[in-house]
């Protein structure tokens, strides 16, 4: 599948159970696509185009089992839209004091947001409000990932540090020393033993769990900035670099196994798996969203277990990279089909987040490996992304009531 946007997309998100993928644009628009699950990728339809934000829409995520879709914007607002129509059903203005740069789902009923000033906030739909706030970074939040086993958020920042944010105790449990590069992306590998971060220089920094002060290994395999990392299994990940190439990368032993595809000659903004992991989605500065068949990319049926990973094939030449199928459709937009359940039917809350107004459990989440307890402090000042600042007027406690 190849679909062209009029302006540059910033983020993408796949529906957790239906063949839907959403993109957010620099114009503040939200686009929804339905791809033909089980049919050739060229068969797709653009369900709707909505404009929930006045400024650039930097982040998009499906929430509540796919019954609603959240977007975060440079206008500092978070908006919930209907999956079927794109109509705004809830809006939280001034959710942050600075531009929102990242959204990540924690559970079915909780989501975290990160902004250009280094703040991380956790929103709980059960409480219908913000329940956790962390501020340790001095620059924008570039990426976040949730570690369910220890109920912690790992975050990377433009200040060159990695932080471990404990949700149960509502505190920053550890923070790395400042690295020479910004940290742009993060994944957890090796059954939770290793944390891998991408950098603008192309190096991958490996941290050992519980020893976050400094990286334990540095893998120099990419020639340009590694903006996105996507975990395939415990041994391998998929990287997207500024040269537009998507690669299969092995971790310990560290090696670039092979290039998988070339999106374009421009930097790749985001990667994502479909709900069944049959397709890999990518967006780039060429204004295109492309879906790739994972079986074709890997040269066989997709394998989910590390022991089933085939040995690396001979190096693939740059000019032999597969191209996305299908010409772009310019048909009129069809009405959205009912792809997900009605947004009034919320699933039972099962989030593990605890409201910070409640007493915190005394280190009940310690796994015996988090030895870097005190976050590092530094007066180092780095250049920041400039957001359009507004003062926080307070939370809207009924923001999630309409979901």
GROMACS .gro file of C-alpha atoms in nm, residues 50-251:
model
  202
   50UNK     CA    1  -1.035   1.543   0.996
   51UNK     CA    2  -0.862   1.845   1.145
   52UNK     CA    3  -0.871   1.820   1.525
   53UNK     CA    4  -0.583   2.066   1.582
   54UNK     CA    5  -0.495   2.413   1.462
   55UNK     CA    6  -0.120   2.343   1.482
   56UNK     CA    7   0.085   2.041   1.378
   57UNK     CA    8  -0.044   1.703   1.497
   58UNK     CA    9   0.271   1.528   1.616
   59UNK     CA   10   0.136   1.211   1.779
   60UNK     CA   11  -0.153   0.969   1.728
   61UNK     CA   12  -0.259   0.654   1.916
   62UNK     CA   13  -0.566   0.428   1.930
   63UNK     CA   14  -0.700   0.392   2.286
   64UNK     CA   15  -0.971   0.206   2.474
   65UNK     CA   16  -0.940  -0.109   2.261
   66UNK     CA   17  -0.962   0.098   1.944
   67UNK     CA   18  -1.291   0.270   2.022
   68UNK     CA   19  -1.130   0.615   2.014
   69UNK     CA   20  -0.817   0.775   1.880
   70UNK     CA   21  -0.604   1.031   2.066
   71UNK     CA   22  -0.390   1.299   1.903
   72UNK     CA   23  -0.133   1.530   2.059
   73UNK     CA   24  -0.036   1.860   1.903
   74UNK     CA   25   0.201   2.153   1.908
   75UNK     CA   26  -0.100   2.357   2.025
   76UNK     CA   27  -0.054   2.174   2.361
   77UNK     CA   28  -0.392   1.999   2.340
   78UNK     CA   29  -0.495   1.633   2.346
   79UNK     CA   30  -0.803   1.544   2.144
   80UNK     CA   31  -1.011   1.225   2.138
   81UNK     CA   32  -1.183   1.155   1.805
   82UNK     CA   33  -1.436   0.899   1.692
   83UNK     CA   34  -1.275   0.615   1.496
   84UNK     CA   35  -1.563   0.583   1.250
   85UNK     CA   36  -1.619   0.948   1.160
   86UNK     CA   37  -1.321   1.146   1.287
   87UNK     CA   38  -1.556   1.372   1.484
   88UNK     CA   39  -1.407   1.524   1.800
   89UNK     CA   40  -1.569   1.371   2.109
   90UNK     CA   41  -1.345   1.523   2.378
   91UNK     CA   42  -1.078   1.792   2.394
   92UNK     CA   43  -0.828   1.884   2.664
   93UNK     CA   44  -0.677   2.224   2.593
   94UNK     CA   45  -0.348   2.318   2.762
   95UNK     CA   46  -0.281   1.958   2.858
   96UNK     CA   47   0.087   2.058   2.871
   97UNK     CA   48   0.269   2.389   2.901
   98UNK     CA   49   0.460   2.313   2.582
   99UNK     CA   50   0.409   2.136   2.251
  100UNK     CA   51   0.319   1.766   2.283
  101UNK     CA   52   0.567   1.551   2.098
  102UNK     CA   53   0.484   1.192   2.190
  103UNK     CA   54   0.196   0.965   2.294
  104UNK     CA   55   0.229   0.604   2.406
  105UNK     CA   56  -0.037   0.361   2.529
  106UNK     CA   57   0.034   0.197   2.863
  107UNK     CA   58  -0.278  -0.016   2.910
  108UNK     CA   59  -0.625  -0.018   2.761
  109UNK     CA   60  -0.721   0.274   2.983
  110UNK     CA   61  -0.400   0.470   3.034
  111UNK     CA   62  -0.181   0.673   2.803
  112UNK     CA   63   0.134   0.882   2.855
  113UNK     CA   64   0.225   1.206   2.681
  114UNK     CA   65   0.562   1.381   2.652
  115UNK     CA   66   0.629   1.742   2.555
  116UNK     CA   67   0.904   1.971   2.427
  117UNK     CA   68   0.995   2.086   2.777
  118UNK     CA   69   1.075   1.736   2.904
  119UNK     CA   70   0.751   1.673   3.094
  120UNK     CA   71   0.580   1.332   3.097
  121UNK     CA   72   0.216   1.303   3.205
  122UNK     CA   73   0.009   0.989   3.252
  123UNK     CA   74  -0.366   1.005   3.188
  124UNK     CA   75  -0.601   0.751   3.346
  125UNK     CA   76  -0.947   0.715   3.195
  126UNK     CA   77  -1.078   0.561   3.516
  127UNK     CA   78  -0.996   0.878   3.711
  128UNK     CA   79  -1.062   1.093   3.403
  129UNK     CA   80  -0.761   1.308   3.484
  130UNK     CA   81  -0.382   1.325   3.495
  131UNK     CA   82  -0.256   1.085   3.762
  132UNK     CA   83   0.124   1.103   3.725
  133UNK     CA   84   0.368   1.376   3.625
  134UNK     CA   85   0.743   1.341   3.578
  135UNK     CA   86   0.994   1.614   3.497
  136UNK     CA   87   1.360   1.523   3.491
  137UNK     CA   88   1.462   1.598   3.132
  138UNK     CA   89   1.589   1.936   3.014
  139UNK     CA   90   1.480   1.897   2.653
  140UNK     CA   91   1.202   1.745   2.444
  141UNK     CA   92   1.077   1.388   2.499
  142UNK     CA   93   1.174   1.200   2.183
  143UNK     CA   94   1.038   0.853   2.262
  144UNK     CA   95   0.882   0.644   2.538
  145UNK     CA   96   0.816   0.276   2.599
  146UNK     CA   97   0.620   0.105   2.875
  147UNK     CA   98   0.764  -0.187   3.075
  148UNK     CA   99   0.457  -0.363   3.210
  149UNK     CA  100   0.639  -0.605   3.439
  150UNK     CA  101   0.784  -0.330   3.658
  151UNK     CA  102   0.518  -0.068   3.579
  152UNK     CA  103   0.771   0.185   3.453
  153UNK     CA  104   0.808   0.419   3.157
  154UNK     CA  105   1.144   0.446   2.984
  155UNK     CA  106   1.189   0.782   2.812
  156UNK     CA  107   1.456   0.931   2.587
  157UNK     CA  108   1.516   1.300   2.541
  158UNK     CA  109   1.694   1.558   2.331
  159UNK     CA  110   1.909   1.633   2.635
  160UNK     CA  111   2.092   1.304   2.570
  161UNK     CA  112   1.961   1.109   2.869
  162UNK     CA  113   1.747   0.803   2.935
  163UNK     CA  114   1.508   0.807   3.233
  164UNK     CA  115   1.324   0.533   3.424
  165UNK     CA  116   0.993   0.665   3.556
  166UNK     CA  117   0.820   0.459   3.824
  167UNK     CA  118   0.441   0.481   3.801
  168UNK     CA  119   0.364   0.306   4.128
  169UNK     CA  120   0.589   0.536   4.329
  170UNK     CA  121   0.534   0.841   4.107
  171UNK     CA  122   0.906   0.915   4.093
  172UNK     CA  123   1.199   0.913   3.855
  173UNK     CA  124   1.383   0.601   3.962
  174UNK     CA  125   1.697   0.647   3.756
  175UNK     CA  126   1.848   0.867   3.486
  176UNK     CA  127   2.154   0.814   3.272
  177UNK     CA  128   2.445   1.051   3.242
  178UNK     CA  129   2.439   1.295   2.952
  179UNK     CA  130   2.558   1.128   2.632
  180UNK     CA  131   2.734   1.304   2.350
  181UNK     CA  132   2.427   1.269   2.127
  182UNK     CA  133   2.059   1.323   2.166
  183UNK     CA  134   1.864   1.003   2.229
  184UNK     CA  135   1.591   0.965   1.968
  185UNK     CA  136   1.432   0.622   2.013
  186UNK     CA  137   1.416   0.338   2.265
  187UNK     CA  138   1.325  -0.033   2.280
  188UNK     CA  139   1.371  -0.301   2.548
  189UNK     CA  140   1.543  -0.621   2.429
  190UNK     CA  141   1.684  -0.949   2.558
  191UNK     CA  142   1.388  -1.029   2.785
  192UNK     CA  143   1.424  -0.697   2.964
  193UNK     CA  144   1.799  -0.720   3.015
  194UNK     CA  145   1.901  -0.458   2.756
  195UNK     CA  146   1.769  -0.117   2.655
  196UNK     CA  147   1.865   0.008   2.306
  197UNK     CA  148   1.858   0.376   2.206
  198UNK     CA  149   1.907   0.538   1.866
  199UNK     CA  150   2.113   0.856   1.817
  200UNK     CA  151   2.167   1.124   1.548
  201UNK     CA  152   2.519   0.994   1.477
  202UNK     CA  153   2.382   0.652   1.378
  203UNK     CA  154   2.521   0.473   1.684
  204UNK     CA  155   2.297   0.244   1.890
  205UNK     CA  156   2.359   0.276   2.264
  206UNK     CA  157   2.297  -0.034   2.476
  207UNK     CA  158   2.218  -0.002   2.846
  208UNK     CA  159   2.204  -0.291   3.091
  209UNK     CA  160   1.888  -0.299   3.299
  210UNK     CA  161   1.957  -0.164   3.645
  211UNK     CA  162   2.278   0.006   3.532
  212UNK     CA  163   2.152   0.312   3.350
  213UNK     CA  164   2.421   0.562   3.442
  214UNK     CA  165   2.624   0.486   3.131
  215UNK     CA  166   2.578   0.266   2.826
  216UNK     CA  167   2.738  -0.076   2.835
  217UNK     CA  168   2.792  -0.102   2.460
  218UNK     CA  169   2.793   0.119   2.151
  219UNK     CA  170   2.702  -0.029   1.811
  220UNK     CA  171   2.829   0.172   1.513
  221UNK     CA  172   2.634   0.027   1.222
  222UNK     CA  173   2.427   0.308   1.072
  223UNK     CA  174   2.574   0.590   0.868
  224UNK     CA  175   2.298   0.836   0.954
  225UNK     CA  176   2.057   0.923   1.234
  226UNK     CA  177   1.850   0.634   1.377
  227UNK     CA  178   1.515   0.801   1.439
  228UNK     CA  179   1.296   0.494   1.499
  229UNK     CA  180   1.339   0.150   1.652
  230UNK     CA  181   1.079  -0.126   1.647
  231UNK     CA  182   1.121  -0.455   1.834
  232UNK     CA  183   1.073  -0.767   1.623
  233UNK     CA  184   1.169  -1.024   1.887
  234UNK     CA  185   1.409  -1.048   2.181
  235UNK     CA  186   1.712  -1.080   1.952
  236UNK     CA  187   1.629  -0.853   1.658
  237UNK     CA  188   1.483  -0.510   1.594
  238UNK     CA  189   1.389  -0.301   1.293
  239UNK     CA  190   1.555   0.037   1.252
  240UNK     CA  191   1.457   0.337   1.040
  241UNK     CA  192   1.730   0.584   0.956
  242UNK     CA  193   1.757   0.929   0.802
  243UNK     CA  194   1.872   0.771   0.474
  244UNK     CA  195   1.522   0.628   0.425
  245UNK     CA  196   1.633   0.264   0.462
  246UNK     CA  197   1.459   0.014   0.692
  247UNK     CA  198   1.702  -0.245   0.832
  248UNK     CA  199   1.692  -0.568   1.029
  249UNK     CA  200   1.937  -0.541   1.320
  250UNK     CA  201   2.063  -0.811   1.556
  251UNK     CA  202   2.141  -0.730   1.920
   0.00000   0.00000   0.00000
